[in-house]
Amino acid sequence: MSVSRFGVSLEKDLLEKLDQLVIDHHFPNRSQAIRFLISKNLVEDKWQGDEEVAGALVLIYDHHKRDLQKQMTTIQHDYHCLILSSQHIHLNHDLCLETITLKGTSDKLSKLADKLKAIKGIYHGELVMTAVPV
Ligand code: NI
């Protein structure tokens, strides 16, 4: 892939923030940081629309919570068309980690993730989506 060069003018404080980003993310240089920001922005733009994306939802919960697993199963069956697979790990005596792999429009994936994250007893829920060429 050919690379084009261009000059960027930035305010001093913004440049300092860019350099901090380079350090925090261990980017080799500013160009790599700018590439990262552009592609992140493009993916997030796709999330706004009804584009088909792939994603993964990670949930951490206490399986002792009353009705939690029943609710999780009911919601996942309601959205079975979006779910490619799920993996359940028993982290310790109380906690479980579930990873649900998803494919569908970003708005539907977000809606499903919001419903699952809202169940009482879910300690942490994080949805990651990426644009896929489908
Ligand atoms: Ni478990």
Short mmCIF file of N, CA, C and O and ligand atoms in Angstrom, two decimals:
data_model
loop_
_atom_site.label_atom_id
_atom_site.label_comp_id
_atom_site.label_asym_id
_atom_site.label_seq_id
_atom_site.Cartn_x
_atom_site.Cartn_y
_atom_site.Cartn_z
N MET A 1 0.85 -1.19 0.00
CA MET A 1 0.00 0.00 0.00
C MET A 1 0.89 1.24 0.00
O MET A 1 1.82 1.32 0.79
N SER A 2 0.60 2.18 -0.92
CA SER A 2 1.43 3.39 -0.95
C SER A 2 1.05 4.31 0.21
O SER A 2 -0.10 4.34 0.63
N VAL A 3 2.03 5.03 0.68
CA VAL A 3 1.83 5.91 1.82
C VAL A 3 1.96 7.36 1.36
O VAL A 3 2.90 7.69 0.64
N SER A 4 1.01 8.21 1.75
CA SER A 4 1.10 9.63 1.45
C SER A 4 1.47 10.38 2.72
O SER A 4 1.04 10.03 3.81
N ARG A 5 2.26 11.41 2.54
CA ARG A 5 2.65 12.24 3.68
C ARG A 5 1.87 13.54 3.63
O ARG A 5 1.59 14.07 2.56
N PHE A 6 1.52 14.07 4.80
CA PHE A 6 0.87 15.37 4.87
C PHE A 6 1.27 16.05 6.18
O PHE A 6 1.62 15.38 7.15
N GLY A 7 1.25 17.36 6.16
CA GLY A 7 1.62 18.12 7.36
C GLY A 7 0.39 18.33 8.23
O GLY A 7 -0.71 18.49 7.72
N VAL A 8 0.58 18.30 9.54
CA VAL A 8 -0.54 18.53 10.46
C VAL A 8 -0.16 19.68 11.39
O VAL A 8 0.92 19.68 11.97
N SER A 9 -1.06 20.67 11.51
CA SER A 9 -0.86 21.75 12.46
C SER A 9 -1.74 21.50 13.68
O SER A 9 -2.93 21.26 13.53
N LEU A 10 -1.12 21.51 14.85
CA LEU A 10 -1.89 21.25 16.07
C LEU A 10 -1.53 22.26 17.14
O LEU A 10 -0.38 22.72 17.21
N GLU A 11 -2.49 22.59 17.99
CA GLU A 11 -2.21 23.40 19.17
C GLU A 11 -1.27 22.60 20.08
O GLU A 11 -1.31 21.37 20.10
N LYS A 12 -0.45 23.37 20.87
CA LYS A 12 0.57 22.71 21.69
C LYS A 12 -0.04 21.68 22.65
O LYS A 12 0.46 20.56 22.77
N ASP A 13 -1.16 22.03 23.29
CA ASP A 13 -1.72 21.10 24.27
C ASP A 13 -2.28 19.84 23.61
O ASP A 13 -2.23 18.75 24.16
N LEU A 14 -2.81 20.02 22.38
CA LEU A 14 -3.34 18.86 21.66
C LEU A 14 -2.19 17.93 21.22
O LEU A 14 -2.31 16.70 21.28
N LEU A 15 -1.08 18.55 20.83
CA LEU A 15 0.09 17.76 20.45
C LEU A 15 0.63 16.98 21.65
O LEU A 15 1.02 15.81 21.54
N GLU A 16 0.61 17.63 22.83
CA GLU A 16 1.05 16.92 24.05
C GLU A 16 0.15 15.72 24.33
O GLU A 16 0.61 14.67 24.77
N LYS A 17 -1.16 15.91 24.08
CA LYS A 17 -2.09 14.80 24.30
C LYS A 17 -1.84 13.66 23.30
O LYS A 17 -1.94 12.48 23.66
N LEU A 18 -1.50 14.03 22.07
CA LEU A 18 -1.17 13.01 21.07
C LEU A 18 0.08 12.24 21.50
O LEU A 18 0.12 11.01 21.43
N ASP A 19 1.08 12.97 21.99
CA ASP A 19 2.32 12.31 22.43
C ASP A 19 2.06 11.41 23.64
O ASP A 19 2.66 10.34 23.77
N GLN A 20 1.16 11.84 24.50
CA GLN A 20 0.79 11.00 25.66
C GLN A 20 0.10 9.71 25.20
O GLN A 20 0.33 8.63 25.74
N LEU A 21 -0.73 9.86 24.15
CA LEU A 21 -1.42 8.69 23.56
C LEU A 21 -0.40 7.70 22.99
O LEU A 21 -0.54 6.48 23.15
N VAL A 22 0.64 8.26 22.35
CA VAL A 22 1.72 7.43 21.79
C VAL A 22 2.37 6.61 22.91
O VAL A 22 2.58 5.41 22.78
N ILE A 23 2.62 7.29 24.04
CA ILE A 23 3.27 6.62 25.18
C ILE A 23 2.32 5.57 25.79
O ILE A 23 2.69 4.42 25.98
N ASP A 24 1.08 5.99 26.06
CA ASP A 24 0.12 5.10 26.74
C ASP A 24 -0.16 3.83 25.95
O ASP A 24 -0.35 2.76 26.52
N HIS A 25 -0.26 3.97 24.63
CA HIS A 25 -0.60 2.81 23.79
C HIS A 25 0.61 2.12 23.18
O HIS A 25 0.47 1.22 22.38
N HIS A 26 1.80 2.61 23.55
CA HIS A 26 3.06 2.04 23.04
C HIS A 26 3.13 2.07 21.51
O HIS A 26 3.62 1.13 20.89
N PHE A 27 2.61 3.16 20.92
CA PHE A 27 2.74 3.30 19.47
C PHE A 27 4.19 3.64 19.15
O PHE A 27 4.85 4.35 19.92
N PRO A 28 4.71 3.14 18.02
CA PRO A 28 6.11 3.45 17.68
C PRO A 28 6.32 4.92 17.31
O PRO A 28 7.45 5.43 17.40
N ASN A 29 5.27 5.58 16.84
CA ASN A 29 5.41 6.98 16.43
C ASN A 29 4.03 7.66 16.35
O ASN A 29 3.00 7.00 16.51
N ARG A 30 4.05 8.95 16.06
CA ARG A 30 2.78 9.71 15.97
C ARG A 30 1.91 9.23 14.81
O ARG A 30 0.68 9.22 14.93
N SER A 31 2.54 8.84 13.71
CA SER A 31 1.76 8.39 12.54
C SER A 31 0.88 7.19 12.91
O SER A 31 -0.28 7.12 12.52
N GLN A 32 1.46 6.27 13.68
CA GLN A 32 0.69 5.08 14.07
C GLN A 32 -0.47 5.46 14.97
O GLN A 32 -1.57 4.90 14.88
N ALA A 33 -0.26 6.45 15.83
CA ALA A 33 -1.33 6.93 16.72
C ALA A 33 -2.46 7.56 15.91
O ALA A 33 -3.64 7.33 16.18
N ILE A 34 -2.09 8.33 14.90
CA ILE A 34 -3.11 8.98 14.05
C ILE A 34 -3.88 7.93 13.25
O ILE A 34 -5.10 8.00 13.15
N ARG A 35 -3.17 6.93 12.74
CA ARG A 35 -3.85 5.81 12.04
C ARG A 35 -4.88 5.15 12.95
O ARG A 35 -6.00 4.88 12.55
N PHE A 36 -4.46 4.90 14.19
CA PHE A 36 -5.34 4.26 15.17
C PHE A 36 -6.60 5.11 15.40
O PHE A 36 -7.72 4.60 15.39
N LEU A 37 -6.40 6.42 15.57
CA LEU A 37 -7.54 7.31 15.84
C LEU A 37 -8.51 7.36 14.66
O LEU A 37 -9.73 7.37 14.84
N ILE A 38 -7.95 7.40 13.45
CA ILE A 38 -8.81 7.47 12.25
C ILE A 38 -9.63 6.19 12.12
O ILE A 38 -10.85 6.24 11.94
N SER A 39 -8.98 5.03 12.26
CA SER A 39 -9.73 3.78 12.06
C SER A 39 -10.74 3.57 13.17
O SER A 39 -11.85 3.09 12.93
N LYS A 40 -10.40 3.97 14.40
CA LYS A 40 -11.34 3.88 15.52
C LYS A 40 -12.58 4.73 15.23
O LYS A 40 -13.71 4.30 15.43
N ASN A 41 -12.34 5.92 14.72
CA ASN A 41 -13.44 6.83 14.40
C ASN A 41 -14.32 6.27 13.29
O ASN A 41 -15.55 6.36 13.36
N LEU A 42 -13.70 5.67 12.28
CA LEU A 42 -14.46 5.11 11.17
C LEU A 42 -15.34 3.95 11.63
O LEU A 42 -16.49 3.82 11.21
N VAL A 43 -14.79 3.10 12.51
CA VAL A 43 -15.57 1.97 13.03
C VAL A 43 -16.74 2.49 13.86
O VAL A 43 -17.87 2.03 13.72
N GLU A 44 -16.48 3.49 14.70
CA GLU A 44 -17.55 4.02 15.55
C GLU A 44 -18.65 4.68 14.73
O GLU A 44 -19.82 4.62 15.08
N ASP A 45 -18.27 5.28 13.60
CA ASP A 45 -19.27 5.86 12.70
C ASP A 45 -20.19 4.77 12.16
O ASP A 45 -21.39 4.96 12.04
N LYS A 46 -19.59 3.62 11.85
CA LYS A 46 -20.39 2.50 11.34
C LYS A 46 -21.39 2.03 12.38
O LYS A 46 -22.47 1.58 12.06
N TRP A 47 -21.00 2.11 13.69
CA TRP A 47 -21.89 1.66 14.76
C TRP A 47 -23.16 2.49 14.81
O TRP A 47 -24.18 2.03 15.30
N GLN A 48 -23.07 3.72 14.34
CA GLN A 48 -24.24 4.62 14.41
C GLN A 48 -25.34 4.12 13.49
O GLN A 48 -26.51 4.30 13.73
N GLY A 49 -24.96 3.48 12.41
CA GLY A 49 -25.93 3.11 11.40
C GLY A 49 -26.43 1.69 11.53
O GLY A 49 -26.33 1.07 12.58
N ASP A 50 -26.97 1.17 10.42
CA ASP A 50 -27.50 -0.18 10.45
C ASP A 50 -26.60 -1.13 9.67
O ASP A 50 -27.05 -2.08 9.06
N GLU A 51 -25.29 -0.84 9.71
CA GLU A 51 -24.33 -1.70 9.03
C GLU A 51 -24.18 -3.03 9.76
O GLU A 51 -24.28 -3.10 10.98
N GLU A 52 -23.89 -4.07 9.00
CA GLU A 52 -23.64 -5.38 9.58
C GLU A 52 -22.26 -5.39 10.21
O GLU A 52 -21.29 -5.05 9.56
N VAL A 53 -22.20 -5.77 11.48
CA VAL A 53 -20.92 -5.82 12.19
C VAL A 53 -20.79 -7.14 12.94
O VAL A 53 -21.78 -7.84 13.15
N ALA A 54 -19.57 -7.46 13.31
CA ALA A 54 -19.32 -8.59 14.20
C ALA A 54 -18.98 -8.02 15.57
O ALA A 54 -18.50 -6.90 15.68
N GLY A 55 -19.25 -8.79 16.60
CA GLY A 55 -18.97 -8.27 17.93
C GLY A 55 -18.83 -9.37 18.96
O GLY A 55 -19.09 -10.54 18.68
N ALA A 56 -18.39 -8.96 20.13
CA ALA A 56 -18.30 -9.89 21.26
C ALA A 56 -18.77 -9.16 22.52
O ALA A 56 -18.39 -8.01 22.77
N LEU A 57 -19.61 -9.83 23.25
CA LEU A 57 -20.10 -9.28 24.52
C LEU A 57 -19.53 -10.11 25.65
O LEU A 57 -19.65 -11.34 25.65
N VAL A 58 -18.86 -9.44 26.57
CA VAL A 58 -18.29 -10.14 27.73
C VAL A 58 -19.09 -9.75 28.96
O VAL A 58 -19.30 -8.56 29.21
N LEU A 59 -19.55 -10.75 29.68
CA LEU A 59 -20.35 -10.50 30.88
C LEU A 59 -19.71 -11.23 32.07
O LEU A 59 -19.28 -12.38 31.93
N ILE A 60 -19.66 -10.54 33.19
CA ILE A 60 -19.19 -11.18 34.42
C ILE A 60 -20.31 -11.08 35.44
O ILE A 60 -20.88 -10.00 35.65
N TYR A 61 -20.67 -12.22 36.03
CA TYR A 61 -21.81 -12.21 36.94
C TYR A 61 -21.69 -13.29 38.01
O TYR A 61 -20.88 -14.22 37.90
N ASP A 62 -22.53 -13.13 39.02
CA ASP A 62 -22.61 -14.10 40.12
C ASP A 62 -23.75 -15.06 39.81
O ASP A 62 -24.91 -14.66 39.78
N HIS A 63 -23.40 -16.30 39.57
CA HIS A 63 -24.45 -17.25 39.15
C HIS A 63 -25.43 -17.59 40.27
O HIS A 63 -26.46 -18.21 40.03
N HIS A 64 -25.13 -17.18 41.51
CA HIS A 64 -26.07 -17.43 42.62
C HIS A 64 -27.26 -16.48 42.58
O HIS A 64 -28.27 -16.74 43.22
N LYS A 65 -27.13 -15.37 41.84
CA LYS A 65 -28.23 -14.38 41.82
C LYS A 65 -29.50 -15.03 41.29
O LYS A 65 -29.49 -15.66 40.22
N ARG A 66 -30.56 -14.82 42.01
CA ARG A 66 -31.85 -15.44 41.69
C ARG A 66 -32.30 -15.04 40.29
O ARG A 66 -32.27 -13.87 39.94
N ASP A 67 -32.69 -16.01 39.51
CA ASP A 67 -33.29 -15.81 38.18
C ASP A 67 -32.34 -15.28 37.11
O ASP A 67 -32.74 -15.07 35.97
N LEU A 68 -31.08 -14.99 37.48
CA LEU A 68 -30.16 -14.38 36.52
C LEU A 68 -29.96 -15.27 35.29
O LEU A 68 -30.12 -14.81 34.16
N GLN A 69 -29.64 -16.52 35.50
CA GLN A 69 -29.34 -17.39 34.36
C GLN A 69 -30.59 -17.66 33.52
O GLN A 69 -30.51 -17.78 32.30
N LYS A 70 -31.75 -17.71 34.19
CA LYS A 70 -33.01 -17.90 33.46
C LYS A 70 -33.29 -16.69 32.55
O LYS A 70 -33.65 -16.85 31.38
N GLN A 71 -33.06 -15.49 33.10
CA GLN A 71 -33.26 -14.27 32.29
C GLN A 71 -32.26 -14.21 31.13
O GLN A 71 -32.62 -13.84 30.01
N MET A 72 -31.01 -14.59 31.43
CA MET A 72 -30.00 -14.56 30.36
C MET A 72 -30.38 -15.49 29.22
O MET A 72 -30.26 -15.15 28.05
N THR A 73 -30.86 -16.68 29.57
CA THR A 73 -31.25 -17.65 28.55
C THR A 73 -32.45 -17.15 27.75
O THR A 73 -32.47 -17.24 26.51
N THR A 74 -33.44 -16.60 28.43
CA THR A 74 -34.64 -16.10 27.75
C THR A 74 -34.28 -15.01 26.75
O THR A 74 -34.72 -15.04 25.59
N ILE A 75 -33.46 -14.05 27.17
CA ILE A 75 -33.08 -12.94 26.28
C ILE A 75 -32.27 -13.46 25.09
O ILE A 75 -32.50 -13.05 23.95
N GLN A 76 -31.35 -14.40 25.36
CA GLN A 76 -30.53 -14.92 24.25
C GLN A 76 -31.37 -15.70 23.25
O GLN A 76 -31.12 -15.65 22.05
N HIS A 77 -32.41 -16.37 23.73
CA HIS A 77 -33.30 -17.06 22.79
C HIS A 77 -34.11 -16.06 21.96
O HIS A 77 -34.37 -16.29 20.78
N ASP A 78 -34.48 -14.94 22.59
CA ASP A 78 -35.21 -13.89 21.85
C ASP A 78 -34.37 -13.33 20.70
O ASP A 78 -34.91 -12.84 19.72
N TYR A 79 -33.05 -13.34 20.89
CA TYR A 79 -32.14 -12.75 19.89
C TYR A 79 -31.23 -13.82 19.26
O TYR A 79 -30.11 -13.53 18.88
N HIS A 80 -31.71 -15.05 19.17
CA HIS A 80 -30.85 -16.16 18.72
C HIS A 80 -30.26 -15.93 17.33
O HIS A 80 -29.18 -16.42 17.03
N CYS A 81 -30.95 -15.16 16.49
CA CYS A 81 -30.44 -14.91 15.13
C CYS A 81 -29.12 -14.14 15.14
O CYS A 81 -28.37 -14.19 14.16
N LEU A 82 -28.84 -13.39 16.21
CA LEU A 82 -27.62 -12.58 16.28
C LEU A 82 -26.45 -13.34 16.89
O LEU A 82 -25.30 -12.90 16.78
N ILE A 83 -26.72 -14.44 17.56
CA ILE A 83 -25.70 -15.11 18.36
C ILE A 83 -25.04 -16.26 17.59
O ILE A 83 -25.71 -17.19 17.14
N LEU A 84 -23.73 -16.14 17.43
CA LEU A 84 -22.97 -17.17 16.72
C LEU A 84 -22.49 -18.26 17.67
O LEU A 84 -22.48 -19.43 17.34
N SER A 85 -22.06 -17.83 18.86
CA SER A 85 -21.60 -18.80 19.86
C SER A 85 -21.54 -18.13 21.22
O SER A 85 -21.57 -16.90 21.32
N SER A 86 -21.47 -18.96 22.25
CA SER A 86 -21.22 -18.39 23.57
C SER A 86 -20.34 -19.36 24.35
O SER A 86 -20.37 -20.57 24.13
N GLN A 87 -19.55 -18.77 25.23
CA GLN A 87 -18.61 -19.57 26.02
C GLN A 87 -18.77 -19.17 27.48
O GLN A 87 -18.81 -17.98 27.80
N HIS A 88 -18.87 -20.15 28.33
CA HIS A 88 -19.06 -19.91 29.77
C HIS A 88 -17.85 -20.44 30.54
O HIS A 88 -17.47 -21.58 30.39
N ILE A 89 -17.25 -19.56 31.31
CA ILE A 89 -16.11 -19.96 32.15
C ILE A 89 -16.49 -19.76 33.61
O ILE A 89 -16.98 -18.69 33.98
N HIS A 90 -16.23 -20.74 34.47
CA HIS A 90 -16.45 -20.60 35.91
C HIS A 90 -15.17 -20.01 36.50
O HIS A 90 -14.16 -20.70 36.63
N LEU A 91 -15.21 -18.71 36.81
CA LEU A 91 -14.00 -18.02 37.26
C LEU A 91 -13.57 -18.47 38.66
O LEU A 91 -12.40 -18.66 38.93
N ASN A 92 -14.54 -18.55 39.55
CA ASN A 92 -14.28 -19.04 40.91
C ASN A 92 -15.60 -19.56 41.49
O ASN A 92 -16.54 -19.79 40.72
N HIS A 93 -15.69 -19.70 42.79
CA HIS A 93 -16.89 -20.29 43.40
C HIS A 93 -18.17 -19.52 43.03
O HIS A 93 -19.22 -20.12 42.82
N ASP A 94 -18.04 -18.19 42.92
CA ASP A 94 -19.23 -17.36 42.71
C ASP A 94 -19.36 -16.82 41.28
O ASP A 94 -20.45 -16.73 40.76
N LEU A 95 -18.23 -16.44 40.70
CA LEU A 95 -18.28 -15.66 39.46
C LEU A 95 -18.15 -16.48 38.18
O LEU A 95 -17.37 -17.44 38.13
N CYS A 96 -18.89 -16.05 37.18
CA CYS A 96 -18.82 -16.64 35.86
C CYS A 96 -18.45 -15.56 34.86
O CYS A 96 -18.79 -14.38 35.04
N LEU A 97 -17.76 -15.96 33.81
CA LEU A 97 -17.46 -15.06 32.70
C LEU A 97 -18.05 -15.69 31.44
O LEU A 97 -17.77 -16.83 31.12
N GLU A 98 -18.89 -14.91 30.78
CA GLU A 98 -19.51 -15.42 29.57
C GLU A 98 -19.13 -14.52 28.40
O GLU A 98 -19.22 -13.29 28.50
N THR A 99 -18.70 -15.13 27.32
CA THR A 99 -18.37 -14.38 26.10
C THR A 99 -19.35 -14.81 25.02
O THR A 99 -19.43 -16.00 24.69
N ILE A 100 -20.10 -13.86 24.49
CA ILE A 100 -21.10 -14.15 23.46
C ILE A 100 -20.64 -13.50 22.16
O ILE A 100 -20.44 -12.29 22.10
N THR A 101 -20.44 -14.31 21.15
CA THR A 101 -19.99 -13.80 19.85
C THR A 101 -21.21 -13.50 18.99
O THR A 101 -22.12 -14.33 18.87
N LEU A 102 -21.21 -12.31 18.40
CA LEU A 102 -22.42 -11.81 17.74
C LEU A 102 -22.13 -11.34 16.31
O LEU A 102 -21.02 -10.92 16.00
N LYS A 103 -23.16 -11.39 15.50
CA LYS A 103 -23.10 -10.79 14.16
C LYS A 103 -24.48 -10.27 13.81
O LYS A 103 -25.48 -10.99 13.95
N GLY A 104 -24.52 -9.02 13.33
CA GLY A 104 -25.81 -8.43 12.97
C GLY A 104 -25.66 -6.93 12.86
O GLY A 104 -24.54 -6.41 12.89
N THR A 105 -26.77 -6.22 12.73
CA THR A 105 -26.66 -4.76 12.64
C THR A 105 -26.27 -4.21 14.01
O THR A 105 -26.65 -4.75 15.05
N SER A 106 -25.49 -3.13 13.98
CA SER A 106 -24.94 -2.58 15.22
C SER A 106 -26.03 -2.16 16.20
O SER A 106 -25.87 -2.32 17.41
N ASP A 107 -27.16 -1.65 15.68
CA ASP A 107 -28.21 -1.24 16.61
C ASP A 107 -28.83 -2.43 17.33
O ASP A 107 -29.12 -2.36 18.53
N LYS A 108 -28.97 -3.55 16.63
CA LYS A 108 -29.53 -4.75 17.27
C LYS A 108 -28.56 -5.33 18.29
O LYS A 108 -28.97 -5.76 19.37
N LEU A 109 -27.27 -5.34 17.93
CA LEU A 109 -26.26 -5.86 18.87
C LEU A 109 -26.22 -5.00 20.14
O LEU A 109 -26.13 -5.53 21.25
N SER A 110 -26.31 -3.69 19.97
CA SER A 110 -26.30 -2.79 21.13
C SER A 110 -27.52 -3.02 22.01
O SER A 110 -27.42 -3.01 23.24
N LYS A 111 -28.66 -3.24 21.37
CA LYS A 111 -29.90 -3.45 22.12
C LYS A 111 -29.82 -4.74 22.94
O LYS A 111 -30.18 -4.75 24.12
N LEU A 112 -29.33 -5.79 22.31
CA LEU A 112 -29.17 -7.07 23.01
C LEU A 112 -28.20 -6.91 24.19
O LEU A 112 -28.48 -7.36 25.30
N ALA A 113 -27.07 -6.24 23.93
CA ALA A 113 -26.06 -6.04 24.98
C ALA A 113 -26.65 -5.24 26.14
O ALA A 113 -26.43 -5.58 27.31
N ASP A 114 -27.42 -4.21 25.83
CA ASP A 114 -28.02 -3.39 26.88
C ASP A 114 -28.97 -4.21 27.74
O ASP A 114 -29.01 -4.06 28.97
N LYS A 115 -29.75 -5.08 27.10
CA LYS A 115 -30.71 -5.91 27.85
C LYS A 115 -29.99 -6.87 28.79
O LYS A 115 -30.38 -7.05 29.93
N LEU A 116 -28.92 -7.49 28.28
CA LEU A 116 -28.19 -8.46 29.11
C LEU A 116 -27.44 -7.75 30.24
O LEU A 116 -27.43 -8.22 31.38
N LYS A 117 -26.85 -6.59 29.94
CA LYS A 117 -26.09 -5.86 30.95
C LYS A 117 -26.98 -5.34 32.07
O LYS A 117 -26.53 -5.10 33.18
N ALA A 118 -28.28 -5.17 31.75
CA ALA A 118 -29.22 -4.59 32.72
C ALA A 118 -29.74 -5.62 33.72
O ALA A 118 -30.38 -5.27 34.70
N ILE A 119 -29.45 -6.92 33.50
CA ILE A 119 -29.95 -7.95 34.41
C ILE A 119 -29.29 -7.78 35.78
O ILE A 119 -28.08 -7.56 35.88
N LYS A 120 -30.10 -7.91 36.83
CA LYS A 120 -29.59 -7.75 38.19
C LYS A 120 -28.60 -8.87 38.50
O LYS A 120 -28.91 -10.05 38.29
N GLY A 121 -27.41 -8.50 38.94
CA GLY A 121 -26.39 -9.52 39.24
C GLY A 121 -25.24 -9.51 38.26
O GLY A 121 -24.21 -10.13 38.50
N ILE A 122 -25.42 -8.78 37.14
CA ILE A 122 -24.31 -8.64 36.18
C ILE A 122 -23.36 -7.57 36.75
O ILE A 122 -23.77 -6.43 36.97
N TYR A 123 -22.12 -7.96 37.02
CA TYR A 123 -21.16 -7.01 37.59
C TYR A 123 -20.50 -6.17 36.52
O TYR A 123 -20.18 -5.01 36.74
N HIS A 124 -20.26 -6.79 35.36
CA HIS A 124 -19.58 -6.04 34.30
C HIS A 124 -20.04 -6.56 32.96
O HIS A 124 -20.22 -7.76 32.78
N GLY A 125 -20.26 -5.64 32.02
CA GLY A 125 -20.64 -6.02 30.68
C GLY A 125 -20.01 -5.08 29.68
O GLY A 125 -20.02 -3.86 29.86
N GLU A 126 -19.39 -5.65 28.67
CA GLU A 126 -18.69 -4.82 27.69
C GLU A 126 -18.92 -5.40 26.29
O GLU A 126 -18.64 -6.58 26.05
N LEU A 127 -19.44 -4.55 25.41
CA LEU A 127 -19.65 -4.97 24.03
C LEU A 127 -18.58 -4.35 23.14
O LEU A 127 -18.34 -3.15 23.20
N VAL A 128 -17.92 -5.19 22.37
CA VAL A 128 -16.95 -4.71 21.39
C VAL A 128 -17.49 -5.04 20.02
O VAL A 128 -17.92 -6.16 19.77
N MET A 129 -17.50 -4.04 19.15
CA MET A 129 -17.97 -4.28 17.77
C MET A 129 -16.92 -3.81 16.81
O MET A 129 -16.20 -2.87 17.04
N THR A 130 -16.88 -4.48 15.68
CA THR A 130 -15.97 -4.04 14.63
C THR A 130 -16.69 -4.14 13.30
O THR A 130 -17.63 -4.92 13.17
N ALA A 131 -16.27 -3.36 12.37
CA ALA A 131 -16.88 -3.43 11.03
C ALA A 131 -16.34 -4.66 10.32
O ALA A 131 -15.17 -4.98 10.42
N VAL A 132 -17.22 -5.39 9.65
CA VAL A 132 -16.77 -6.58 8.90
C VAL A 132 -17.23 -6.47 7.46
O VAL A 132 -18.32 -5.97 7.20
N PRO A 133 -16.41 -6.92 6.53
CA PRO A 133 -16.83 -6.91 5.13
C PRO A 133 -17.74 -8.09 4.83
O PRO A 133 -17.27 -9.19 4.64
N VAL A 134 -19.05 -7.88 4.88
CA VAL A 134 -19.98 -8.96 4.59
C VAL A 134 -20.87 -8.59 3.41
O VAL A 134 -21.05 -7.44 3.10
NI NI B 1 -20.20 -20.52 35.90
#
